[in-house]
Short mmCIF file of C-alpha atoms in Angstrom, two decimals:
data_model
loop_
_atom_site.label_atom_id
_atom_site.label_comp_id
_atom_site.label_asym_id
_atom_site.label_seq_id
_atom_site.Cartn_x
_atom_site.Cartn_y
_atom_site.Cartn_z
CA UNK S 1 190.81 157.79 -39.73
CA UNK S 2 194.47 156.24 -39.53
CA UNK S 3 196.79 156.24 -42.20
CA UNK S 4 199.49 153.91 -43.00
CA UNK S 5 201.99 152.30 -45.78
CA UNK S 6 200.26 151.71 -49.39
CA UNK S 7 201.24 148.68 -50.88
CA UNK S 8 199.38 151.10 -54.49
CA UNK S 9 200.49 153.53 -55.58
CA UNK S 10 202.32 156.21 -53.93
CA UNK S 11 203.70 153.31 -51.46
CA UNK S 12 206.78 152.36 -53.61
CA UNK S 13 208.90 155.39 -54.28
CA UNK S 14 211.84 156.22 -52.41
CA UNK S 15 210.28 158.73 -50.31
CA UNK S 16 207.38 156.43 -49.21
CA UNK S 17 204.73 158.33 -48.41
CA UNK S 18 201.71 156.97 -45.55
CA UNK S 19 199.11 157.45 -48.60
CA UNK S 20 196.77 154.72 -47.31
CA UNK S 21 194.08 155.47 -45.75
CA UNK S 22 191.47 153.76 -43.29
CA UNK S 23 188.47 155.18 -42.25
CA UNK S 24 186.00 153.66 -39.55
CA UNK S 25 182.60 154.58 -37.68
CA UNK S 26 182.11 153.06 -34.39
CA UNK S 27 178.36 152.11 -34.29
CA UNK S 28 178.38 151.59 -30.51
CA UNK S 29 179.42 155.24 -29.99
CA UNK S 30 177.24 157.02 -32.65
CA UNK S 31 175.24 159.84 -31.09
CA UNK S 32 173.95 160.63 -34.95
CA UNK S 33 171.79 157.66 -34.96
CA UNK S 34 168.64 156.13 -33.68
CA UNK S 35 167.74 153.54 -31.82
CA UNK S 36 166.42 151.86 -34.62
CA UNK S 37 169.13 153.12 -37.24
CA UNK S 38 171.98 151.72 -34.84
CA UNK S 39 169.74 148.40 -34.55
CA UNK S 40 170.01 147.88 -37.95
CA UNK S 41 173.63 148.79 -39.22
CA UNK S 42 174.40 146.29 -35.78
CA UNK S 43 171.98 143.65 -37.62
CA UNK S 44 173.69 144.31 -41.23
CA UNK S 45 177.42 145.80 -40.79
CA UNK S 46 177.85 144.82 -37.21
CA UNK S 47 179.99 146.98 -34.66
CA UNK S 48 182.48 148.51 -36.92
CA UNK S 49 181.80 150.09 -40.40
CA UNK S 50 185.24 150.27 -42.12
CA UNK S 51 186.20 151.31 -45.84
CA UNK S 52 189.82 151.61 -47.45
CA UNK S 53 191.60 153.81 -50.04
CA UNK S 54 194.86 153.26 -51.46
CA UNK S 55 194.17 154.15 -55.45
CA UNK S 56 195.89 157.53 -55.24
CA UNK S 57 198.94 158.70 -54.79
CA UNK S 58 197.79 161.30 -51.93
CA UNK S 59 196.85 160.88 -48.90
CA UNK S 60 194.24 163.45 -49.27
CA UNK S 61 192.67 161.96 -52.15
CA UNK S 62 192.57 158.53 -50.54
CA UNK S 63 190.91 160.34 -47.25
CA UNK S 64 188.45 161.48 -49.73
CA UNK S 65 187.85 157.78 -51.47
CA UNK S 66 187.64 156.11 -48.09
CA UNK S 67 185.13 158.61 -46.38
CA UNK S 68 183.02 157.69 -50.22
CA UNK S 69 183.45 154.26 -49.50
CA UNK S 70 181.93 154.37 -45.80
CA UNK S 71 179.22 156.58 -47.01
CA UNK S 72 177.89 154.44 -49.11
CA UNK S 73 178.20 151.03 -46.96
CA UNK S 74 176.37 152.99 -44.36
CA UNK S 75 174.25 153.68 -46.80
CA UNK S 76 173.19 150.71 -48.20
CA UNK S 77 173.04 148.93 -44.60
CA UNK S 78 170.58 151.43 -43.44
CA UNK S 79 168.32 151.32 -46.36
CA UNK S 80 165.43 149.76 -45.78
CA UNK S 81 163.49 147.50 -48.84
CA UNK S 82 160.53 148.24 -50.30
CA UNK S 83 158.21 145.53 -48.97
CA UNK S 84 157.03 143.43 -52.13
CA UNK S 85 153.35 144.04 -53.03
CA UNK S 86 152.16 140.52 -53.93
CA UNK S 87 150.47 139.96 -57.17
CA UNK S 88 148.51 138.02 -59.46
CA UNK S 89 149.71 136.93 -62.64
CA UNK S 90 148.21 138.01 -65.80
CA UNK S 91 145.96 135.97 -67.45
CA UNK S 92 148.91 136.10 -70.43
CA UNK S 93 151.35 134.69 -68.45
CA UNK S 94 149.11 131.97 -67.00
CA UNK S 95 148.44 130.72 -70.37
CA UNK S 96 151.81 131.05 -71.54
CA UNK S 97 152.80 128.69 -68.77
CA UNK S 98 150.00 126.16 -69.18
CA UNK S 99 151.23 126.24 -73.28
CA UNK S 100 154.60 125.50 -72.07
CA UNK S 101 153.48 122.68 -70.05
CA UNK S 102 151.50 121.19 -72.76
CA UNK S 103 154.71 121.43 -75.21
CA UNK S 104 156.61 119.76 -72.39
CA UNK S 105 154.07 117.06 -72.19
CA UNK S 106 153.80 116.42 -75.92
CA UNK S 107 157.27 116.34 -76.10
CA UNK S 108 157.75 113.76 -73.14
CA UNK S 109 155.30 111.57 -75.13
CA UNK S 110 156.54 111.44 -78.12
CA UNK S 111 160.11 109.75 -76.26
CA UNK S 112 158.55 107.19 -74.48
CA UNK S 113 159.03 103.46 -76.06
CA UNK S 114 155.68 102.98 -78.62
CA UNK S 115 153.44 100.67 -76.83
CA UNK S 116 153.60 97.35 -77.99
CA UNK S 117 151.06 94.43 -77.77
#
């Protein structure tokens, strides 16, 4: 965590407050993950996870935001996607494609010069 100047708000009153706030997670030095878990946020986030807050006027509820903020990119980089079932399509949606080629066709035809003798 490190805090700092806000250029929102709560960094342009007199008393200028350090109301930004920074928060980081070294993936290098993570004991909390695995092998595979650290492989991963390497592969998608790389070294350093970082998030910033500087909405609120407090420091504490920007600490609050940012620590969000990591959470989730952490998150989403270690989520792992559903692998995609593959599928036929429906007989529906066959023929609705073959109908649209059919109307494409016809419709080509019918702009092509007449042919002439």
């Amino acid at each position: 965590m490190r805090a700092s100047r806000s250029s929102g708000p709560g960094g342009q009153h007199a008393n200028v407050t350090a109301s930004r706030v920074e928060a980081s997670f070294d993936v290098h030095a993570s004991r909390a993950l695995t092998d595979a878990q650290r492989a991963r946020l390497l592969e998608r986030a790389g070294p350093r996870v970082a998030a910033v807050s500087q909405d609120a006027r407090s420091q504490a509820r920007n600490r609050d935001l940012a620590l969000e903020r990591l959470a989730e990119r952490l998150r989403r980089a270690l989520a792992v996607p559903k692998r995609r079932r593959a599928t036929r399509p429906t007989a529906a949606a066959q023929e609705r494609r073959l109908l649209q080629k059919r109307r494409d066709a016809q419709r080509k035809r019918e702009r092509r010069a007449p042919e002439g003798d």
